[in-house]
PDB file of C-alpha atoms and ligand atoms in Angstrom:
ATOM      1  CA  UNK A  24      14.442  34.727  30.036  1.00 35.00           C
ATOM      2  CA  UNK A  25      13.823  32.017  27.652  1.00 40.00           C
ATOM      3  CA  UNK A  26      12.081  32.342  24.172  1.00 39.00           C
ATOM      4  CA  UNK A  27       9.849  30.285  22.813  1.00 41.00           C
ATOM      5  CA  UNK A  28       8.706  30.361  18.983  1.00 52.00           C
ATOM      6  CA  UNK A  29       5.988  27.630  19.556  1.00 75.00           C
ATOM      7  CA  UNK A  30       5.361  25.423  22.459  1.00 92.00           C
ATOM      8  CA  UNK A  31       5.509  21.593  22.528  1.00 95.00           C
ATOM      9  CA  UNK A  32       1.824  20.810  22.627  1.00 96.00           C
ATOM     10  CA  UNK A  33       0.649  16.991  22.813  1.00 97.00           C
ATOM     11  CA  UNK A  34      -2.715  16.586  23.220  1.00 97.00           C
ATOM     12  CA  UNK A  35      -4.036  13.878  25.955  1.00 98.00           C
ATOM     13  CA  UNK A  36      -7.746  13.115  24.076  1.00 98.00           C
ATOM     14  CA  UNK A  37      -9.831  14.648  21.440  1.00 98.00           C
ATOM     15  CA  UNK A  38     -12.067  15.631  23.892  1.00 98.00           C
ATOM     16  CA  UNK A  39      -9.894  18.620  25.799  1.00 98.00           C
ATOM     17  CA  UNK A  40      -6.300  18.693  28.016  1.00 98.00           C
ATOM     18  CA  UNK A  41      -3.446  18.729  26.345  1.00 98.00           C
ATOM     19  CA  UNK A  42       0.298  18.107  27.975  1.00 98.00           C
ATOM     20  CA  UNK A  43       2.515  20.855  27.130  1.00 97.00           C
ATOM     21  CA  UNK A  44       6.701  19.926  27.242  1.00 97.00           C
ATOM     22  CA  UNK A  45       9.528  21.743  27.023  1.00 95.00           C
ATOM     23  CA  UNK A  46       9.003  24.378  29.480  1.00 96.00           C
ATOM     24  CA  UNK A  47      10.087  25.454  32.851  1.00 96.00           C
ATOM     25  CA  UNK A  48       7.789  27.318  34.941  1.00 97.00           C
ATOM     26  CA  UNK A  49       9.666  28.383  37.345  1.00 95.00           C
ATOM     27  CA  UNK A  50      11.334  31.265  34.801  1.00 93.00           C
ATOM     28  CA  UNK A  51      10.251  34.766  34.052  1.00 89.00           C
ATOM     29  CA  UNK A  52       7.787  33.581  30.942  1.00 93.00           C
ATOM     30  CA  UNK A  53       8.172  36.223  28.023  1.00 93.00           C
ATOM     31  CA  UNK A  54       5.026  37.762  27.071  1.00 93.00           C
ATOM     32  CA  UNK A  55       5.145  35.529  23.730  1.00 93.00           C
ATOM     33  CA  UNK A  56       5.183  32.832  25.455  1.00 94.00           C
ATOM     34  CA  UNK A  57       2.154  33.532  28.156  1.00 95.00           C
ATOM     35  CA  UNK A  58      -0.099  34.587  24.950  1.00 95.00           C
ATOM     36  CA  UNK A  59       0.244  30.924  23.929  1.00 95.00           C
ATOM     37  CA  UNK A  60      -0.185  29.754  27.156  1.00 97.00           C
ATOM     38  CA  UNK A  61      -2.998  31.309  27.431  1.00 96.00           C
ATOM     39  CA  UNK A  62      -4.521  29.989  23.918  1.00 95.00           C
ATOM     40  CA  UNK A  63      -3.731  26.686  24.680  1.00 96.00           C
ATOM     41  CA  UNK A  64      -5.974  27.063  27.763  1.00 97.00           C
ATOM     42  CA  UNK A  65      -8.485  28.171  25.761  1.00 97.00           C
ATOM     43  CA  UNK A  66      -8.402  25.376  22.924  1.00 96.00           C
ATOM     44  CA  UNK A  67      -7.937  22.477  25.250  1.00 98.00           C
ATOM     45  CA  UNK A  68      -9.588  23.518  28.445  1.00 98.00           C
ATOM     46  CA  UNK A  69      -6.792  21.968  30.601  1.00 98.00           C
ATOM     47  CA  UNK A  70      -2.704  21.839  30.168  1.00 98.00           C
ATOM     48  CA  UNK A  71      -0.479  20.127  32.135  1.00 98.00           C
ATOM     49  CA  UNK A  72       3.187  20.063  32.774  1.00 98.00           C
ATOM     50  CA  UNK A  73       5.579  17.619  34.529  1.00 98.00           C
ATOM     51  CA  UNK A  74       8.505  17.903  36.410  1.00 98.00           C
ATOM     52  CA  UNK A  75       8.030  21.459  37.813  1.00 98.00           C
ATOM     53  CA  UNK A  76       9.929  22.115  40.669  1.00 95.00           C
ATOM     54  CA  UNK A  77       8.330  25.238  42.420  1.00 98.00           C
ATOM     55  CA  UNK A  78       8.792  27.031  45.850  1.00 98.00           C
ATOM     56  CA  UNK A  79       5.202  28.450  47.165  1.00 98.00           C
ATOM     57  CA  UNK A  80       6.555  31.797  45.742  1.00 98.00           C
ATOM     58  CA  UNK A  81       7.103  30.528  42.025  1.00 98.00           C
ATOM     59  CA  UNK A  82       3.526  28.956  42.445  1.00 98.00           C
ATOM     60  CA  UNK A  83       2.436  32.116  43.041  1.00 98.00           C
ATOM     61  CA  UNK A  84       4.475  33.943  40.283  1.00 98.00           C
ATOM     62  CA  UNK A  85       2.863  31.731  37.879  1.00 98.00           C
ATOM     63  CA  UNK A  86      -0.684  31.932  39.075  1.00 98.00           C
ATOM     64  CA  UNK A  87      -0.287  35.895  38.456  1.00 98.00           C
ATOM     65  CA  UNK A  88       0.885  36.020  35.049  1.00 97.00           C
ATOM     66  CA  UNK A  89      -2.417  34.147  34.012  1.00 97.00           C
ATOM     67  CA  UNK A  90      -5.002  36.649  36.450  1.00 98.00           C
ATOM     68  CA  UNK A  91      -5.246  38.096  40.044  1.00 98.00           C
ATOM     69  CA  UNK A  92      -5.583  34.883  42.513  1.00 98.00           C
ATOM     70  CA  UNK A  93      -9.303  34.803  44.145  1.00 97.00           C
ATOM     71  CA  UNK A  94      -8.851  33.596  47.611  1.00 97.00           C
ATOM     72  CA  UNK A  95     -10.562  30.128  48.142  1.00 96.00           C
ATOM     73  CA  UNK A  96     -12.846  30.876  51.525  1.00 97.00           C
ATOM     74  CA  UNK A  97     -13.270  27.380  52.965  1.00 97.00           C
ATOM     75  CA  UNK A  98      -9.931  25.144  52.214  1.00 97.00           C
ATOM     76  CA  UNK A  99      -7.247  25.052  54.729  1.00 97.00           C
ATOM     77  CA  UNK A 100      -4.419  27.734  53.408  1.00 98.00           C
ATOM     78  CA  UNK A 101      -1.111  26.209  53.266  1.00 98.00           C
ATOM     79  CA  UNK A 102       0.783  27.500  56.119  1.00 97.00           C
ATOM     80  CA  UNK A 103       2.103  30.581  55.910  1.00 98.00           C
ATOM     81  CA  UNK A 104       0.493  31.224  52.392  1.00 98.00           C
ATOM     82  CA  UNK A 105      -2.912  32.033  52.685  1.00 98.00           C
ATOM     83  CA  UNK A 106      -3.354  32.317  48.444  1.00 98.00           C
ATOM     84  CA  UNK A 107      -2.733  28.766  48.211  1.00 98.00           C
ATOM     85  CA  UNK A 108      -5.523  26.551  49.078  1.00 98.00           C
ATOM     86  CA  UNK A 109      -3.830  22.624  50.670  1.00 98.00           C
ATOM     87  CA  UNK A 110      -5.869  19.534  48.723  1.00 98.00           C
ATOM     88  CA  UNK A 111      -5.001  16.685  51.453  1.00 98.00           C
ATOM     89  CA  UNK A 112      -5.710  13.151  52.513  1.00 98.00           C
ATOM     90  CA  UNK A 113      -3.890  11.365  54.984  1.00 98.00           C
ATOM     91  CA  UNK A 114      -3.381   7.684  55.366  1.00 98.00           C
ATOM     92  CA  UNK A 115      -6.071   7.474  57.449  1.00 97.00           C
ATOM     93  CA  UNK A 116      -8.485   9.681  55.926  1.00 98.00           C
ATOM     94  CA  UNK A 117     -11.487   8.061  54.339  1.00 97.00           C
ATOM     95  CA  UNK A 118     -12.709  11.615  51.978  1.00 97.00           C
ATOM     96  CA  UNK A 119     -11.297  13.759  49.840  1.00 98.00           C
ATOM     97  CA  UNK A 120     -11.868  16.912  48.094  1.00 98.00           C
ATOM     98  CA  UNK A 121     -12.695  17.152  44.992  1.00 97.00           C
ATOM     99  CA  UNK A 122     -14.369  13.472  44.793  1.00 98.00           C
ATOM    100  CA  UNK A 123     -17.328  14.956  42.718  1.00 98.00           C
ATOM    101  CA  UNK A 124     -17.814  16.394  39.679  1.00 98.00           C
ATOM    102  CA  UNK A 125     -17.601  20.392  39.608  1.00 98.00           C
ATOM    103  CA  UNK A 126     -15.782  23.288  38.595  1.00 98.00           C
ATOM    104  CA  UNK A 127     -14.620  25.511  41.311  1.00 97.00           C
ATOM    105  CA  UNK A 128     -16.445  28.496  42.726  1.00 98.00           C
ATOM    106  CA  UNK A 129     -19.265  29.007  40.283  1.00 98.00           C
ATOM    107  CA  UNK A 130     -21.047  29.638  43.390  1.00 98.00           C
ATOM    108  CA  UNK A 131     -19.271  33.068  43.214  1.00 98.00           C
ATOM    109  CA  UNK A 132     -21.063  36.110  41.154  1.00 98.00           C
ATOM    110  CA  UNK A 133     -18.038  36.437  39.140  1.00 98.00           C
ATOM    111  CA  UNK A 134     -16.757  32.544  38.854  1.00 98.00           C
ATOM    112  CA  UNK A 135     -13.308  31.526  39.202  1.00 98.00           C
ATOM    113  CA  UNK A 136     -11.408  31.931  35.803  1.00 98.00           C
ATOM    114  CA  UNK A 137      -9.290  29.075  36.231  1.00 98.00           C
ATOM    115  CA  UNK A 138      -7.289  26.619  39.217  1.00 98.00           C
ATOM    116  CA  UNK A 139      -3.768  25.846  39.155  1.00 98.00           C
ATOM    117  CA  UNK A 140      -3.371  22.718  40.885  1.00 98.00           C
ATOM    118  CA  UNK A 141       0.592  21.414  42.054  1.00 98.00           C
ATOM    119  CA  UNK A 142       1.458  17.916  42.771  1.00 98.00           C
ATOM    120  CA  UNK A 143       3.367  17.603  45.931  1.00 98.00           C
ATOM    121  CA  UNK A 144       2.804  14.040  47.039  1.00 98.00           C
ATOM    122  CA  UNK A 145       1.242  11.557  45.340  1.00 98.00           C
ATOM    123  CA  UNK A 146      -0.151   7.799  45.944  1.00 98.00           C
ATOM    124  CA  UNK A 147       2.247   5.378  43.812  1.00 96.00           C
ATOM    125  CA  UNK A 148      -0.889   4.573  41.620  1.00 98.00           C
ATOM    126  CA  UNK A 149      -4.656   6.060  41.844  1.00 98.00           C
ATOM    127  CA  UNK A 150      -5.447   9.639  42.821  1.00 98.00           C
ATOM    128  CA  UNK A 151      -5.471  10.970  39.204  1.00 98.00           C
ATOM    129  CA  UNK A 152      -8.149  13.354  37.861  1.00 98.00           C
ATOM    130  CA  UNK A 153     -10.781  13.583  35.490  1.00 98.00           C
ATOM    131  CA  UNK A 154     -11.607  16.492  33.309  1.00 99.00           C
ATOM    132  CA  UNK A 155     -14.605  16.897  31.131  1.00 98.00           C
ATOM    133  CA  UNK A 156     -15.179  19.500  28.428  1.00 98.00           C
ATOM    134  CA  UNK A 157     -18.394  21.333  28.354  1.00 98.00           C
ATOM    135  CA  UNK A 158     -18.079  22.757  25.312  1.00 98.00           C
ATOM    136  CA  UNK A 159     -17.993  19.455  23.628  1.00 98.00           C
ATOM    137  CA  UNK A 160     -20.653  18.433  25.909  1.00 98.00           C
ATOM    138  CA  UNK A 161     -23.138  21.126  24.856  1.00 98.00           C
ATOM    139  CA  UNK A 162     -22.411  20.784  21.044  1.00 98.00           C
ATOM    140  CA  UNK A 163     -22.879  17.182  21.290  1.00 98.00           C
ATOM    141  CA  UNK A 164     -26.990  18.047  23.014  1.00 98.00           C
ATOM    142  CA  UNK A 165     -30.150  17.933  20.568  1.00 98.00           C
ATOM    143  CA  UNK A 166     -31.070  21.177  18.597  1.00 98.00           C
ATOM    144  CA  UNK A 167     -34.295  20.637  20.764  1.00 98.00           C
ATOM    145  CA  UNK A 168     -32.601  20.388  23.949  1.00 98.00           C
ATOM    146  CA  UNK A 169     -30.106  23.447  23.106  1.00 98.00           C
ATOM    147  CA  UNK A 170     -33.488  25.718  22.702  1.00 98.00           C
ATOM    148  CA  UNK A 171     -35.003  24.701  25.668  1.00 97.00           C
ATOM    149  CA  UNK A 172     -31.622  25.279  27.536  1.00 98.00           C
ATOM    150  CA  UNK A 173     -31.156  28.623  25.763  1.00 96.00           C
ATOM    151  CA  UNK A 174     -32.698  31.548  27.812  1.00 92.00           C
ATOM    152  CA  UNK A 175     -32.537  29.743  31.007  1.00 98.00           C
ATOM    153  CA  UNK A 176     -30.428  30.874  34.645  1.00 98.00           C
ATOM    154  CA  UNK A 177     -29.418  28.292  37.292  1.00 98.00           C
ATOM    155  CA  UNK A 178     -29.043  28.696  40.596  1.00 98.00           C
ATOM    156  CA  UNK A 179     -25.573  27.788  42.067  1.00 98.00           C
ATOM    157  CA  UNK A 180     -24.765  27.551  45.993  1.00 98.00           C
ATOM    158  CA  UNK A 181     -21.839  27.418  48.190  1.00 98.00           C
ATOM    159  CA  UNK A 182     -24.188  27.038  51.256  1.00 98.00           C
ATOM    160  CA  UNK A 183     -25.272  22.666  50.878  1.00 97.00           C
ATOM    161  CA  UNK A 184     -21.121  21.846  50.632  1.00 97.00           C
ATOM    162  CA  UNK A 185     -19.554  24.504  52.817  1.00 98.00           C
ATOM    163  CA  UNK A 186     -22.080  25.336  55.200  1.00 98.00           C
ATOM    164  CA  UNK A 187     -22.714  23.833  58.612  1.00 97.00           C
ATOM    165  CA  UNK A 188     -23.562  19.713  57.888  1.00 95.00           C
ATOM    166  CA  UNK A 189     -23.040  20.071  54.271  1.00 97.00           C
ATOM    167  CA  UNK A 190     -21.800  17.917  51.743  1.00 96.00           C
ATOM    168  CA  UNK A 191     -18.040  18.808  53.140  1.00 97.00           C
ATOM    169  CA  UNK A 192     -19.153  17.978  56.576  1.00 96.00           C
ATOM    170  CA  UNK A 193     -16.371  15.247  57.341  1.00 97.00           C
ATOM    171  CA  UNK A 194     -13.495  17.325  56.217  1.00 97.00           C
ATOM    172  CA  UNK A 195     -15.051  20.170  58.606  1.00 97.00           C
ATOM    173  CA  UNK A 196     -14.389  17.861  61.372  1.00 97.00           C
ATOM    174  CA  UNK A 197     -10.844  17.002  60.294  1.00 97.00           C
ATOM    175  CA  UNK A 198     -10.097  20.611  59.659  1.00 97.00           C
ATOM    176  CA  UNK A 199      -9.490  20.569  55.929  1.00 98.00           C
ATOM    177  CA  UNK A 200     -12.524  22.601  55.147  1.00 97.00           C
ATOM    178  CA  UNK A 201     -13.328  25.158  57.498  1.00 97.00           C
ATOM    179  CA  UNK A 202     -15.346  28.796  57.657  1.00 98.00           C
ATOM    180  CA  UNK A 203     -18.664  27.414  57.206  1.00 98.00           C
ATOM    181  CA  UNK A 204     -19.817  30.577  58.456  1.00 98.00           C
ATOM    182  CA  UNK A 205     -18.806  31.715  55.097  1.00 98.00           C
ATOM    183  CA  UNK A 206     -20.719  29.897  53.075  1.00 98.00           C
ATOM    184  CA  UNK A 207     -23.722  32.504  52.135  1.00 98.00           C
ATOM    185  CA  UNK A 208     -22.361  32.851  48.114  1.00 98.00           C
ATOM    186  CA  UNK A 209     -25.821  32.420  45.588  1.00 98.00           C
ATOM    187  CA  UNK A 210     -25.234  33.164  41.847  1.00 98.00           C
ATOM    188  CA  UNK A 211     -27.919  32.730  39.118  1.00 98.00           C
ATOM    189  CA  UNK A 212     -25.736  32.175  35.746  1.00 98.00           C
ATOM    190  CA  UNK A 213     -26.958  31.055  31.950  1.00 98.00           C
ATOM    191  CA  UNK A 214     -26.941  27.509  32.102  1.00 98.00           C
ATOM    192  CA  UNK A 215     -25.339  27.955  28.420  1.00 98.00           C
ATOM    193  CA  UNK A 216     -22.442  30.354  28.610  1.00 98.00           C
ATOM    194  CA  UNK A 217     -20.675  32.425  25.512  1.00 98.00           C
ATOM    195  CA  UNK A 218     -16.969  31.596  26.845  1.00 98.00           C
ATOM    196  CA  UNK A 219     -15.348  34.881  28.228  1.00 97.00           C
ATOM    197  CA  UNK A 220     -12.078  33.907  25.666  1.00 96.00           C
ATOM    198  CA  UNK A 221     -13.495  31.975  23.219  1.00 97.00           C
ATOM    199  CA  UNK A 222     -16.907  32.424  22.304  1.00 97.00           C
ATOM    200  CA  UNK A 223     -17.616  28.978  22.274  1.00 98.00           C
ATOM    201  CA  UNK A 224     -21.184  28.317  23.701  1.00 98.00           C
ATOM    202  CA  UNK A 225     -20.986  26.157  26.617  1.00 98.00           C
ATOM    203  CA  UNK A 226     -22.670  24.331  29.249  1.00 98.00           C
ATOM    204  CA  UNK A 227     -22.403  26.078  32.661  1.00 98.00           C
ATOM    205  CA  UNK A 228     -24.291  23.836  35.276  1.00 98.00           C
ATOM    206  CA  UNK A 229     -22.264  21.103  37.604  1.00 98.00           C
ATOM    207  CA  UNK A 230     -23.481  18.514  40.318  1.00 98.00           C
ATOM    208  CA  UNK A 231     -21.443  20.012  42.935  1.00 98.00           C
ATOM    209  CA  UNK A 232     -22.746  23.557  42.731  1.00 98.00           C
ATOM    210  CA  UNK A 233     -25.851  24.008  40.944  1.00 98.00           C
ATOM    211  CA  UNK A 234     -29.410  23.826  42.821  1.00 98.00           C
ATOM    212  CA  UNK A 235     -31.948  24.265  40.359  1.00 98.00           C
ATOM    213  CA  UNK A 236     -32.826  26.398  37.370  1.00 98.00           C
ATOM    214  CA  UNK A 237     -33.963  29.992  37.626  1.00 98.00           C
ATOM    215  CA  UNK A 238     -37.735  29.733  37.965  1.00 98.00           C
ATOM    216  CA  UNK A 239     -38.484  26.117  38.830  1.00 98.00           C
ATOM    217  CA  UNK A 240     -37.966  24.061  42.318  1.00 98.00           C
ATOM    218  CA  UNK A 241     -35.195  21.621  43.388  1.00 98.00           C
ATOM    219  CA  UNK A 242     -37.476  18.942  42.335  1.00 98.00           C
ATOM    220  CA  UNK A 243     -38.508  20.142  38.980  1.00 98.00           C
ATOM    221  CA  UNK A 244     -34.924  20.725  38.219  1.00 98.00           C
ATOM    222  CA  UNK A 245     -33.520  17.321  39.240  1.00 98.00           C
ATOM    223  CA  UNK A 246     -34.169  15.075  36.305  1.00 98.00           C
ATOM    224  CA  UNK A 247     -33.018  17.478  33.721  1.00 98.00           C
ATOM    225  CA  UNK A 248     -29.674  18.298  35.652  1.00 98.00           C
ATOM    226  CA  UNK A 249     -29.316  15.060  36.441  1.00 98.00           C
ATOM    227  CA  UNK A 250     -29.750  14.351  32.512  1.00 98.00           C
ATOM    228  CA  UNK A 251     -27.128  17.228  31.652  1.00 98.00           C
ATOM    229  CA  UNK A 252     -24.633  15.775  34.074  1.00 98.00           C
ATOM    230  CA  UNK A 253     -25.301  12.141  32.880  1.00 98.00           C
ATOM    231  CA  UNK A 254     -24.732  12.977  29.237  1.00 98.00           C
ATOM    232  CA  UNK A 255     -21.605  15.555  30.316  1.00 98.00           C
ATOM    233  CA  UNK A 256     -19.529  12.861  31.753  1.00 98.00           C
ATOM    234  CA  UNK A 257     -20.007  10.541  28.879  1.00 98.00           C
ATOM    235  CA  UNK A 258     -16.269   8.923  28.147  1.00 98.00           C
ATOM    236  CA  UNK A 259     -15.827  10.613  24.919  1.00 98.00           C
ATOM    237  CA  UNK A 260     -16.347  13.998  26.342  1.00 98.00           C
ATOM    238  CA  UNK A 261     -13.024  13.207  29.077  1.00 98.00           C
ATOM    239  CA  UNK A 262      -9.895  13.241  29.597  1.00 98.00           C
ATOM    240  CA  UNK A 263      -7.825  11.469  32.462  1.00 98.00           C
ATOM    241  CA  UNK A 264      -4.317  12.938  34.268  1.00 98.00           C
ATOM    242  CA  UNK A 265      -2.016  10.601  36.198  1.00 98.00           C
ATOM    243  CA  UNK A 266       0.089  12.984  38.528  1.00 98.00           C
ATOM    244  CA  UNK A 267       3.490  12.829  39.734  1.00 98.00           C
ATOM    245  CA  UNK A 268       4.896  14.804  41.955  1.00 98.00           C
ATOM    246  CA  UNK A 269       5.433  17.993  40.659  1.00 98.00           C
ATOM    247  CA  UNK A 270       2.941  18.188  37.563  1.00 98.00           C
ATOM    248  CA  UNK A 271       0.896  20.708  37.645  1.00 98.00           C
ATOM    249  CA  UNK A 272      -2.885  21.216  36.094  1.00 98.00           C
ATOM    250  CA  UNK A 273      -3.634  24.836  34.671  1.00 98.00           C
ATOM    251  CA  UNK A 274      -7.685  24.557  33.919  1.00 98.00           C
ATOM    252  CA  UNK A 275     -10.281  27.050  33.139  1.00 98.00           C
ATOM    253  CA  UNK A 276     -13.138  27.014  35.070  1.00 98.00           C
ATOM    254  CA  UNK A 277     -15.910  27.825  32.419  1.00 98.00           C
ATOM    255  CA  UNK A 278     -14.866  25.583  30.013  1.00 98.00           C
ATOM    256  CA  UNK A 279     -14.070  22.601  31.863  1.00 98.00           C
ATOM    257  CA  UNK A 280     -15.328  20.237  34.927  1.00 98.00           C
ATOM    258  CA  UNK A 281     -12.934  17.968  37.221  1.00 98.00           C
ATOM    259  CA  UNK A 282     -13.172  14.971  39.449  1.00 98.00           C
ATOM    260  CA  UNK A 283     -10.741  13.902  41.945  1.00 98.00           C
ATOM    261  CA  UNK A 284     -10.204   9.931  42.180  1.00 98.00           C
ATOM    262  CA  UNK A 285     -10.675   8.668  45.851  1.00 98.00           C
ATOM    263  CA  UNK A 286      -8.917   5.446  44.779  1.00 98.00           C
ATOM    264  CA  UNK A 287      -5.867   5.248  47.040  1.00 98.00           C
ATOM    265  CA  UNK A 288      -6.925   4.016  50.510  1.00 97.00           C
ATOM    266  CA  UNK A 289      -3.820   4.272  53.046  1.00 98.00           C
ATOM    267  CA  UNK A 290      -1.714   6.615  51.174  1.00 98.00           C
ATOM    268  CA  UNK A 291      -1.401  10.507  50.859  1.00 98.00           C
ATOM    269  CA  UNK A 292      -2.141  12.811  48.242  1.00 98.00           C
ATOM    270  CA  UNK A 293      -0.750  16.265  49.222  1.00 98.00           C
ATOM    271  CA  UNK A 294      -2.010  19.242  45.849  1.00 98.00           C
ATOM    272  CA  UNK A 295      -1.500  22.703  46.510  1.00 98.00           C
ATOM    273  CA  UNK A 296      -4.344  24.901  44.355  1.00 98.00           C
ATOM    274  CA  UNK A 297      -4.179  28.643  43.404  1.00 98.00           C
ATOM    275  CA  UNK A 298      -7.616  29.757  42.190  1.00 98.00           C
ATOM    276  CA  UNK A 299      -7.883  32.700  39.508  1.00 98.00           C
ATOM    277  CA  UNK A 300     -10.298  35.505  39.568  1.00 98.00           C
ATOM    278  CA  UNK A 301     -13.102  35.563  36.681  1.00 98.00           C
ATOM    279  CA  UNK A 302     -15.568  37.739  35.833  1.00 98.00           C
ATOM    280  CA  UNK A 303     -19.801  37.555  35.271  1.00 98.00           C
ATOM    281  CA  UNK A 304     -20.468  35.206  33.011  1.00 98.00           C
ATOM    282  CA  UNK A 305     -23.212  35.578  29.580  1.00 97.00           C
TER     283      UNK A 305
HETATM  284  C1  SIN B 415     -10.077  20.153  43.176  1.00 92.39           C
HETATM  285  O1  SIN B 415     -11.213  19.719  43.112  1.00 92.39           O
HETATM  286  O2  SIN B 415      -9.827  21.328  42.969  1.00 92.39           O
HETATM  287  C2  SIN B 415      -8.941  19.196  43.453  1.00 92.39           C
HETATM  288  C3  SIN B 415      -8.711  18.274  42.333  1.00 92.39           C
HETATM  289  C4  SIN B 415      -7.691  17.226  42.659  1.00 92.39           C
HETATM  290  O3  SIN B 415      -7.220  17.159  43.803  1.00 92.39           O
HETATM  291  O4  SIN B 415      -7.355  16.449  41.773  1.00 92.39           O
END
């Protein structure tokens, strides 16, 4: 067991994510050394580490010291490990997951805590992923705009991606989504959120989950979400990971939206993603 006084923290932009060095993942973390884990997540949203070389099992290990894993329903497992969740694209694949804003399962009554994401194979250059913080995002919104927001629920779906001839509907066909049977999951959450860790008030609506607002129709929800997410990407509120092969992403979920670049025609991307059970959010 190693011990660590402090870790090695270098942050990647002002904005959130922050690259932490120094550390191998792969050994039994002291309980010191998870607590600052653990408040690093919370302060930048998003940590990454390089150079990780970790069986499935290890993968696993890790994922449990931050929460119990929640069982992604609709990506292909890895084979012979059903908690991990395989991010592909072949060669010849056109798609790939993740290519839209979101954070993952907010679909879910009781939203995924966080995603730890592993870099098997990676393109030489392209693939990386964007992160966006929505803390930042909400603080940066009008005092008039945070009232209005203030009260209200949105709706969130898993049904328009997952479900027969969603959004996902391609990598149904090339079996890298599958159960769309499954996809029944609608939560109403505040569309500004008191962290679960933090208490930092923060925005809780994202293009690839959220339907409408509590209350109002698709159509009277569509200009002010598509406002939200307009103004939530803005440059300033981002950060930007290239991977290599074995780097790995630790982000919460309620704190944070990703993107996955779909910039590397003809070569494949191979991520293996553990997803972390949450609770209701406020
Ligand atoms: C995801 O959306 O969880 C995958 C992100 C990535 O592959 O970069």
């Amino acid at each position: 067991m190693k011990n660590f006084e402090t870790l090695d923290v270098r942050p990647l932009s002002p904005a959130l994510g922050a690259e932490i060095v120094g550390i191998d993942l792969k050994e039994n973390l002291n309980d010191a050394v998870m607590a600052s884990l653990r408040e690093a997540l919370g302060s930048y949203g998003v940590i990454f580490f390089r150079d990780q070389d970790l069986t499935p099992e290890a993968h696993i290990a890790l994922a449990k010291r931050f929460a119990p894993i929640d069982i992604n329903r609709f990506f292909k497992p890895v084979d012979g490990y059903p908690m991990i969740a395989e991010v592909r694209k072949e060669p010849d694949q056109k798609r790939n997951i993740g290519g839209v804003w979101h954070t993952d399962h907010s679909y879910d009554e009781a939203p995924a805590m966080g995603s730890v994401l592993l870099a098997r194979e990676v393109p030489d250059v392209g693939g990386d992923t964007l992160f966006a913080s929505m803390g930042l995002a909400y603080e940066m919104l009008s005092e008039g705009l945070k009232q209005t927001l203030s009260g209200l629920k949105a709706w969130h779906s898993s049904r328009h991606a997952f479900g027969h001839g969603g959004t996902t509907a391609e990598l149904q066909r090339e079996g890298r989504i599958q159960n769309p049977d499954l996809a029944t999951q609608d939560a109403a959450h505040p569309v500004v959120i008191s962290h679960p860790q933090t208490h930092r008030k923060t925005l809780y609506v994202n293009p690839g989950f959220t339907r409408r607002f509590d209350g109002w129709t698709e159509a009277e929800s569509k200009p002010l979400l598509d406002f939200l997410y307009a103004h939530a990407t803005r440059p300033e509120f981002t950060c930007r990971f290239r991977w290599q092969e074995g780097s790995i992403a630790i982000w919460d979920n309620r704190a944070t939206w990703h993107f996955a670049m779909n910039d590397y025609a003809g070569q494949r991307r191979l991520m293996h993603r553990i997803t972390l059970e949450g609770e209701p959010l406020h």
